[in-house]
Short mmCIF file of C-alpha atoms and ligand atoms in Angstrom, two decimals:
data_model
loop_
_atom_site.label_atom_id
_atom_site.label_comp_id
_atom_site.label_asym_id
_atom_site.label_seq_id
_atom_site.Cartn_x
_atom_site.Cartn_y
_atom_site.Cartn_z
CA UNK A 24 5.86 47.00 -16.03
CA UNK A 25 7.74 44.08 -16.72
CA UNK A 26 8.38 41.86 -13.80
CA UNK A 27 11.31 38.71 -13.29
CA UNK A 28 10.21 36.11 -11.23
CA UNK A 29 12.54 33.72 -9.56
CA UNK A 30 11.52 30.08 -7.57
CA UNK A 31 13.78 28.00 -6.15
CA UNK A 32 11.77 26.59 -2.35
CA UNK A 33 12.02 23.21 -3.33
CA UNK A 34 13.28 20.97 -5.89
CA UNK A 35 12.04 23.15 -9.38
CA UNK A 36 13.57 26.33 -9.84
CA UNK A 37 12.05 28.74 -11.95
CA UNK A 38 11.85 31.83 -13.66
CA UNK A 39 9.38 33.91 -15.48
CA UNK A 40 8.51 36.98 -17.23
CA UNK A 41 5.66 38.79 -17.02
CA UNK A 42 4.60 42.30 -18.82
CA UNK A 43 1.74 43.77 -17.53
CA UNK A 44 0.30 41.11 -15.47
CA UNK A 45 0.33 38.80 -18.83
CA UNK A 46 2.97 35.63 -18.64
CA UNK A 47 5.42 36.23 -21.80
CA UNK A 48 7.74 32.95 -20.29
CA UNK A 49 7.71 30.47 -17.75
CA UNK A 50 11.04 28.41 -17.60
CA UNK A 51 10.95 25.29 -14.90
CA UNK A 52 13.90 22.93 -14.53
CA UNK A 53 12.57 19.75 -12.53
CA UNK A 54 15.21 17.82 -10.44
CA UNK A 55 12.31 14.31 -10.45
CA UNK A 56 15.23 12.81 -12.04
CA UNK A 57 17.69 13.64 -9.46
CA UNK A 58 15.06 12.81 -6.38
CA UNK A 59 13.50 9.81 -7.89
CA UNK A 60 15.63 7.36 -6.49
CA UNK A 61 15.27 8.38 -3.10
CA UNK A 62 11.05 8.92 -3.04
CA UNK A 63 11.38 12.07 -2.24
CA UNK A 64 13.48 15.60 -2.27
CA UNK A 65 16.54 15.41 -0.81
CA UNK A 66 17.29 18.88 0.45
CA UNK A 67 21.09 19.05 0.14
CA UNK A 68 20.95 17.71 -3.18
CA UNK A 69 18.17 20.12 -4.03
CA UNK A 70 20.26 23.35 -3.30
CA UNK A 71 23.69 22.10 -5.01
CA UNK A 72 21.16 21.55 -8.36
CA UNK A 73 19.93 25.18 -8.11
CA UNK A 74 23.53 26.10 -7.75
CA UNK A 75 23.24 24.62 -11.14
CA UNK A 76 19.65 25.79 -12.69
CA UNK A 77 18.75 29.04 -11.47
CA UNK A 78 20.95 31.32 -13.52
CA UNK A 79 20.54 29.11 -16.82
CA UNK A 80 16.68 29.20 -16.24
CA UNK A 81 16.41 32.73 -16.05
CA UNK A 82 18.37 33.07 -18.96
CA UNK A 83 16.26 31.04 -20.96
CA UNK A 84 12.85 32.98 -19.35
CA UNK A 85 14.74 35.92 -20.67
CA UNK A 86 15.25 34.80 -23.89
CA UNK A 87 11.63 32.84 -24.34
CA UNK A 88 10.35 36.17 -23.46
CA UNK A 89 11.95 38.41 -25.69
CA UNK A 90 13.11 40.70 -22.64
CA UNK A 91 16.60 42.03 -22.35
CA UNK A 92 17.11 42.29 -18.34
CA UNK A 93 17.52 46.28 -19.39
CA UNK A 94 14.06 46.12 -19.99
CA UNK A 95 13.11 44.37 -16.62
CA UNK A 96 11.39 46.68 -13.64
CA UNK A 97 12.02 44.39 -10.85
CA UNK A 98 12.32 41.34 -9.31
CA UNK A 99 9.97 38.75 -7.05
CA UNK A 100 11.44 36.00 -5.47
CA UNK A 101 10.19 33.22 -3.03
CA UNK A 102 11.23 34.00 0.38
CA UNK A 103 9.52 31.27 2.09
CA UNK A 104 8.68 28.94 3.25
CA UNK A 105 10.40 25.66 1.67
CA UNK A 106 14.01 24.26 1.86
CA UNK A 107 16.31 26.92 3.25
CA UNK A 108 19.43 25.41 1.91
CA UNK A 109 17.07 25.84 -1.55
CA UNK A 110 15.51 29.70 -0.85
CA UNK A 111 19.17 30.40 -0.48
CA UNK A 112 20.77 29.94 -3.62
CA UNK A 113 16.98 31.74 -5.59
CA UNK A 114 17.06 34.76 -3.14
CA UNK A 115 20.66 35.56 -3.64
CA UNK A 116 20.67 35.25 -7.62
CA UNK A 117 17.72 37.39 -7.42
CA UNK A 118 20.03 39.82 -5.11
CA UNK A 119 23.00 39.42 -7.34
CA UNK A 120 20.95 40.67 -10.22
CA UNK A 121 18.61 43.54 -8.56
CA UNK A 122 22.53 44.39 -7.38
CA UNK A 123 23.61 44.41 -10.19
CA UNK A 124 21.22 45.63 -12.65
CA UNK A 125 19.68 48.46 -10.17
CA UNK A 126 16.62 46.69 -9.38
CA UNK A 127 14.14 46.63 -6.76
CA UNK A 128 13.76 43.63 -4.97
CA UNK A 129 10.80 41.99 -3.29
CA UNK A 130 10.75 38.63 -1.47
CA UNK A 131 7.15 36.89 -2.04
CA UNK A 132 5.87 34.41 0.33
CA UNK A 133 5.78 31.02 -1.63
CA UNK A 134 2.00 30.09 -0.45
CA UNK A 135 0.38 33.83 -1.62
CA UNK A 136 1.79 32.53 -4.98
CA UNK A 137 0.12 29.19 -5.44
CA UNK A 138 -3.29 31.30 -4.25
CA UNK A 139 -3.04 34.11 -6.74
CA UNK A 140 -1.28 31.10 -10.23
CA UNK A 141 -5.13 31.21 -11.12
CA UNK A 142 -5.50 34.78 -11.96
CA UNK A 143 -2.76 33.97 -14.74
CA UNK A 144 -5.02 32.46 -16.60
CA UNK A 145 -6.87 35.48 -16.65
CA UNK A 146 -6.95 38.86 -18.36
CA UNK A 147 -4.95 41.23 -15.76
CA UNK A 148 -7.76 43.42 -15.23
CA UNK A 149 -9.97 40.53 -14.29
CA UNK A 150 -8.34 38.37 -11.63
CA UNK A 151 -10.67 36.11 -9.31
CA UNK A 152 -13.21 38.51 -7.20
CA UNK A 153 -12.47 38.54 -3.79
CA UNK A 154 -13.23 37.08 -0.98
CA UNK A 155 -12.97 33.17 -2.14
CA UNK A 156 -12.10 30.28 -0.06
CA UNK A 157 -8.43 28.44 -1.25
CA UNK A 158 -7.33 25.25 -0.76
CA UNK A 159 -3.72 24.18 -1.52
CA UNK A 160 -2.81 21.21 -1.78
CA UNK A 161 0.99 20.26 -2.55
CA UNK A 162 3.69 18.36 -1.78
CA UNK A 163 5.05 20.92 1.08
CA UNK A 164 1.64 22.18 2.29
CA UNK A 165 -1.95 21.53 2.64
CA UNK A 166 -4.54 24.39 4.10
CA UNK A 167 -7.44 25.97 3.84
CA UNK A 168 -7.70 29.64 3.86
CA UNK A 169 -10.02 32.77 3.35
CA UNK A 170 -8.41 35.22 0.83
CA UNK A 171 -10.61 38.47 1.37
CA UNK A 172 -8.07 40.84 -0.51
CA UNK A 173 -4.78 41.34 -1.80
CA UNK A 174 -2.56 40.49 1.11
CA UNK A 175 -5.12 39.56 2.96
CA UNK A 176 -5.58 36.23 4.09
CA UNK A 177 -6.96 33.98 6.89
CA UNK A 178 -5.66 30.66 7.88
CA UNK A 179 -9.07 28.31 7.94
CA UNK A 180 -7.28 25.35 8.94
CA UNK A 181 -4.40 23.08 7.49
CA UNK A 182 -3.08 19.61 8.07
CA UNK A 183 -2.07 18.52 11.49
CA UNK A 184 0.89 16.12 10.39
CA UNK A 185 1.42 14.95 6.42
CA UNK A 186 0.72 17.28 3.25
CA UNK A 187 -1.58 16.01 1.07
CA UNK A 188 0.87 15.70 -1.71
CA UNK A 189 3.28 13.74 0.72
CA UNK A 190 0.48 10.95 1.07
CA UNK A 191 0.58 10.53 -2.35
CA UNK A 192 4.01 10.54 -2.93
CA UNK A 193 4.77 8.01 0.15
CA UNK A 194 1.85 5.92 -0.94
CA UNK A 195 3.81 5.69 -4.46
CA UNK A 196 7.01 4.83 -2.99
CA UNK A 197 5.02 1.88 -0.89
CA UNK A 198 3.58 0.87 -4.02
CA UNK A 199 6.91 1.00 -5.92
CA UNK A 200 5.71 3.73 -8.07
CA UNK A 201 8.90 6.29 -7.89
CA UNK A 202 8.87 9.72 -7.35
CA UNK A 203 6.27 12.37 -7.78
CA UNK A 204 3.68 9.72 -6.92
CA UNK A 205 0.51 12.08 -7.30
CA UNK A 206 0.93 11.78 -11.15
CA UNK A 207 1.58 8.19 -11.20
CA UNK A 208 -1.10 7.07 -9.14
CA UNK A 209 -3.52 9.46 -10.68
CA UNK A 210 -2.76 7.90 -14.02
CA UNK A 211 -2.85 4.58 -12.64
CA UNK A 212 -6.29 5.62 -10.96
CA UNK A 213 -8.07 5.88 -14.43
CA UNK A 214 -8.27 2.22 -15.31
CA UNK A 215 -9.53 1.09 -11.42
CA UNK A 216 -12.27 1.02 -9.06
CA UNK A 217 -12.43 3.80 -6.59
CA UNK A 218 -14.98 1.40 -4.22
CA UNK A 219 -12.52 -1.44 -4.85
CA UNK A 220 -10.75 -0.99 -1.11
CA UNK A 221 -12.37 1.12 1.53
CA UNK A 222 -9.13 3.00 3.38
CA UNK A 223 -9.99 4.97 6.22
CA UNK A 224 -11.09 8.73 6.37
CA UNK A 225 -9.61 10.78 9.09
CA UNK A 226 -12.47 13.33 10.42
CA UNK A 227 -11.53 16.08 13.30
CA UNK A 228 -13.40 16.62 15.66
CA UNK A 229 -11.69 19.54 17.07
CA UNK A 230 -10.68 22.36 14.22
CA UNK A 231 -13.15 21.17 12.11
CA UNK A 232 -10.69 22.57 8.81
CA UNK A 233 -7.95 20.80 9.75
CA UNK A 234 -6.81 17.25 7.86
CA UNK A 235 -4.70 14.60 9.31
CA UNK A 236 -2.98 12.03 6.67
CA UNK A 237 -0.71 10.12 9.13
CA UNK A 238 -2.97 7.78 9.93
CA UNK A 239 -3.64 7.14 6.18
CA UNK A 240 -0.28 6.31 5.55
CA UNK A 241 -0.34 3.42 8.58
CA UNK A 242 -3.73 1.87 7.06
CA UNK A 243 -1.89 1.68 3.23
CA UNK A 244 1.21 -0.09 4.93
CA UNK A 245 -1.09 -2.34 6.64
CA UNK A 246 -2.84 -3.02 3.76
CA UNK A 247 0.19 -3.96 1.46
CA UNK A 248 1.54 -6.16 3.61
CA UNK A 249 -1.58 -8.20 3.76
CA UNK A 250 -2.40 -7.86 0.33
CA UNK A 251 0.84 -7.40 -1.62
CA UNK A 252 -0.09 -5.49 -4.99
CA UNK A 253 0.61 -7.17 -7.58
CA UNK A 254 0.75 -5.36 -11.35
CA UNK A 255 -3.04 -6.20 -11.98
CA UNK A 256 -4.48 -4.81 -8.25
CA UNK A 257 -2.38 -1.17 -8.96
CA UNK A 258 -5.25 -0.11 -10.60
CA UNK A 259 -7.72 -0.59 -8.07
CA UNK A 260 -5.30 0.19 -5.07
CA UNK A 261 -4.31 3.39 -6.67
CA UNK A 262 -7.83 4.32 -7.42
CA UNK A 263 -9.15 3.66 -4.06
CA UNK A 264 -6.30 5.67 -2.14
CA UNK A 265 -6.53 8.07 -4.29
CA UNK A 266 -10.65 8.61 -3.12
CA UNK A 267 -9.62 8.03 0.37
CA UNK A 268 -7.52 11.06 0.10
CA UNK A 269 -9.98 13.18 -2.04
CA UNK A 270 -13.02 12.52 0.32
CA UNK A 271 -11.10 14.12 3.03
CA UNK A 272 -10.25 17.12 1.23
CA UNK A 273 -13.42 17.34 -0.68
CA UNK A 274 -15.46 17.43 2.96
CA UNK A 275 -13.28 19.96 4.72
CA UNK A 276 -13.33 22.33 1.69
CA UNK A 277 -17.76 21.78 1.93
CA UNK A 278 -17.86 22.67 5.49
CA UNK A 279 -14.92 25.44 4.69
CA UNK A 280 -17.32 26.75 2.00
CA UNK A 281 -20.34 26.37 4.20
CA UNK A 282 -19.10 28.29 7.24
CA UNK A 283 -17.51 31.25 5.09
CA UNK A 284 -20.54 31.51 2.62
CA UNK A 285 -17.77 32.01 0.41
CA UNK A 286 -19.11 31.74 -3.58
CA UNK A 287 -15.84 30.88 -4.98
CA UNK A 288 -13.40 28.27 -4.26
CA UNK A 289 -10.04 28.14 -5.65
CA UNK A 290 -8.10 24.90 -5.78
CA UNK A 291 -4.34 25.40 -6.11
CA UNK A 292 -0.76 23.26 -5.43
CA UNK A 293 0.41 20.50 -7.29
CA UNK A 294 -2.02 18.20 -6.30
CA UNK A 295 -4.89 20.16 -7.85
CA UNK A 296 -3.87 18.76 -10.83
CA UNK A 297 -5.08 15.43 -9.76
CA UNK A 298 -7.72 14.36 -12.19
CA UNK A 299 -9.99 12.70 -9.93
CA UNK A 300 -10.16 15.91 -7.19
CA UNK A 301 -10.93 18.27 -10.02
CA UNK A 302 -13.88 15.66 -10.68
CA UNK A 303 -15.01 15.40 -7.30
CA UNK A 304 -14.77 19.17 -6.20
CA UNK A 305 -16.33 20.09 -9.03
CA UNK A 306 -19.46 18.22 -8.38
CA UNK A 307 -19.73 19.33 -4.52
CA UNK A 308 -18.58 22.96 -5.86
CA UNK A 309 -22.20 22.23 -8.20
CA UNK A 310 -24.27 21.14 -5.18
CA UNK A 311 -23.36 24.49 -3.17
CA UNK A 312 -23.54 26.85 -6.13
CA UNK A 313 -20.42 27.62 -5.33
CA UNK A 314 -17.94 28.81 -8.54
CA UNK A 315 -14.58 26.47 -8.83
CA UNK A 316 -11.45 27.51 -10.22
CA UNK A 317 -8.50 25.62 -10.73
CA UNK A 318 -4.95 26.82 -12.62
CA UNK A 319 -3.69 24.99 -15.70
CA UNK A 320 -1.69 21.61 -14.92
CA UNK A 321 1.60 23.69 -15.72
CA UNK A 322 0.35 26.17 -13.19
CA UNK A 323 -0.43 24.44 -10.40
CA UNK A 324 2.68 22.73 -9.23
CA UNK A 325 5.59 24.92 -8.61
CA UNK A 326 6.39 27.88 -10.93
CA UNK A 327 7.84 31.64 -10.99
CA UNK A 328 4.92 32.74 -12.71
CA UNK A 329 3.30 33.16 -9.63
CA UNK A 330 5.53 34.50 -7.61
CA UNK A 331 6.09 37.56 -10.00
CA UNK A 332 1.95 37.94 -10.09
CA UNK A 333 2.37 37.86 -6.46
CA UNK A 334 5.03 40.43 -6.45
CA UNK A 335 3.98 42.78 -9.10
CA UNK A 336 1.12 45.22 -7.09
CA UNK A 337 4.18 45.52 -4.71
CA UNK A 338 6.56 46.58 -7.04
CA UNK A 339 4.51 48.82 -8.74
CA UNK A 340 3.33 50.45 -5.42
CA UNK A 341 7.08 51.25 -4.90
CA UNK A 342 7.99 48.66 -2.66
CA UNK A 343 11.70 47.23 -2.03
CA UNK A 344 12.74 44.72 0.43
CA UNK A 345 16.48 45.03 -0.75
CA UNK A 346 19.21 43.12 -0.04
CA UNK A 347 18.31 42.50 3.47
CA UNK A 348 15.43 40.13 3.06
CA UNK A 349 16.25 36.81 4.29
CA UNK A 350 14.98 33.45 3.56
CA UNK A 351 12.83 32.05 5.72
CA UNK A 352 12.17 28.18 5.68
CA UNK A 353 8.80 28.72 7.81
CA UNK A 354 7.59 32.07 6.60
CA UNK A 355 4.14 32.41 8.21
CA UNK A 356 1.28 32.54 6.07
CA UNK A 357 -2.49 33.60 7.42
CA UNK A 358 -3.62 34.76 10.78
CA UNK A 359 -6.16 32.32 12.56
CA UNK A 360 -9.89 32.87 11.06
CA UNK A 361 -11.54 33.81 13.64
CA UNK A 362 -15.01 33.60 11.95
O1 KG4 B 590 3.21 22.57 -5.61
P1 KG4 B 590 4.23 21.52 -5.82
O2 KG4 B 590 4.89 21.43 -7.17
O3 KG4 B 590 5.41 21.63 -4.79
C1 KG4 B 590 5.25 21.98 -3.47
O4 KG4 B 590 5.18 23.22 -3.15
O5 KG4 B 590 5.18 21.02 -2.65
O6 KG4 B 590 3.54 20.12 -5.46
C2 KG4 B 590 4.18 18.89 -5.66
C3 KG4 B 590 3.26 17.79 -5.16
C4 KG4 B 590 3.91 16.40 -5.12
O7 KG4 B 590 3.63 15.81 -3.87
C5 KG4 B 590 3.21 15.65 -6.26
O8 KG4 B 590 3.09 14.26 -6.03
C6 KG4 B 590 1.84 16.31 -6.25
O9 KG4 B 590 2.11 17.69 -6.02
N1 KG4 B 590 1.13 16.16 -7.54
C7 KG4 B 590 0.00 15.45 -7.69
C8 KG4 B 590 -0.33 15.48 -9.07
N2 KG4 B 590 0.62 16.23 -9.72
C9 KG4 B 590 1.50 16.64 -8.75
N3 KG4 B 590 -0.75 14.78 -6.79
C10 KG4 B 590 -1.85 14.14 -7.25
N4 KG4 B 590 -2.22 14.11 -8.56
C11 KG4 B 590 -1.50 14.77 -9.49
N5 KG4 B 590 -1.87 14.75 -10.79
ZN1 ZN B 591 4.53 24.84 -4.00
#
């Protein structure tokens, strides 16, 4: 079965082929250059540059892959949740062409994606066991969430204000860095101390897998305008935020992993490409005897790789959502675990 992926809920659209469950082409056309100068996505400008990208990026997944779209046995496209100005313009391409080309359709939630990028790295017949505890951390999102079987998944707990990926990317812009900050401050990171600056850790009481990275944001401001950093403290500053913010996920994910019993964790979203987290988790991960898993770099910040794996047991079971499925810029994602 060969499956067309299309992703478009933010500011990369995508598209990618997959045959079988195994990735033949992954095609992402970043707009960093377009956001930079603002520190962050700018949604109008994001959906007038799919406009732009979608249909020449799944021509060139199409052609990286070797497919003719007469060979292609459906489509999976992000429904939600993201930008809806930026769903739009993915969803109806992928409507145009399942239109046109006789297709079934299938609109995948965005989230189930980044969960299930690590099983691409796999062989299709041996995708992560269930149940295993996931924690996704990107730019958009950041939660914690029990994945017991296809489909099936339970909200743990998720961030009361910020994503994770937003600290780092308004902690950049403070710091002058540009935008995506994670990368920049996690290459920055290498050369300084972690222990250098202590910034504070926000622990909740209440909904004890929830995070909070508001108040992070207020101590970093604080700090910078007592201590202004100069070229030669970026190190240090960039290596200590950067622990401040993987302490916090690296002790909700323990006591995530505790409560479940869970024996695998996967880490997934474009901040679990972050150097230092993989470090860190890894060695609690150790500790618990608990297997980690983490997707390639290229995997783990948005793609349409995903979102066809996502989509491909429901096309093959049949499934169709048409050309009635909407986009949906707060898709829900995970029931309440309930223990
Ligand atoms: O998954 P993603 O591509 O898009 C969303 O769905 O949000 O994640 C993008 C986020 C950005 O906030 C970016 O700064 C962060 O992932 N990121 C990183 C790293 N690479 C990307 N954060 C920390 N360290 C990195 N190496
Ligand atoms: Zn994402």
């Amino acid at each position: 079965m060969v499956v067309l992926g299309i992703e478009s809920s933010c500011d990369d659209s995508a598209a990618a082929v997959l045959r079988n469950g195994r990735l033949l082409a992954s095609v992402v056309s970043s707009q960093d250059a377009v956001h930079g100068p603002y520190g962050g996505v700018v949604p109008e400008l994001a959906s007038r540059h799919h406009v732009r990208n979608v249909l020449p990026v799944v021509d060139a997944a199409l052609v990286r892959a070797g497919v003719g779209l007469a060979e292609v046995d459906g489509i999976a496209a992000t429904r939600g949740p993201g930008l809806v100005g930026s769903l739009l313009v993915g969803l109806t391409v992928a409507k145009g062409i399942a239109l046109r080309a006789g297709l079934p359709l299938v609109g995948v939630n965005h989230l189930e994606g980044h969960l299930l990028a690590v099983n691409l790295d796999r062989a299709p017949d041996d995708p992560v066991p269930f149940p295993f505890v996931a924690l996704l951390v990107s730019g958009g999102h950041t939660g914690l969430y029990l994945a017991r079987a296809p489909g099936d998944y339970a909200c743990l707990g998720r961030t009361r204000d910020d994503a994770v990926g937003e600290a780092f990317d308004k902690a950049a812009k403070l710091l002058g860095l540009g935008y995506p900050g994670g990368p920049v401050i996690d290459r920055l990171a290498r050369t300084g101390d972690p222990a250098a600056i202590r910034f504070p850790r926000a622990h909740l009481k209440r909904g004890r897998f929830d995070s909070s990275f508001s108040g992070f944001k207020t101590a970093l401001r604080e700090y910078l305008a007592a201590h202004p950093a100069t070229p030669e403290a970026l190190p240090d500053v960039a290596a200590s935020l950067q622990e401040a913010l993987v302490d916090m996920l690296v002790d909700t994910t323990r006591e995530a992993l505790l409560a479940t019993g869970a024996e695998r964790l996967v880490v997934c979203g474009g901040v679990s490409a972050n150097g230092r987290l993989r470090v860190r988790m890894g060695e609690a991960c150790a500790a618990l005897g608990v297997e980690v898993l983490f997707p390639r770099p290229a995997l783990c910040t948005d793609n349409a790789a995903m979102i066809a794996l996502a989509g491909l047991p429901r096309l093959a079971a049949g499934e169709n959502d048409g050309l009635e499925v909407n986009a949906e810029a707060d898709l829900p994602f995970g029931a309440a675990w309930t223990g």
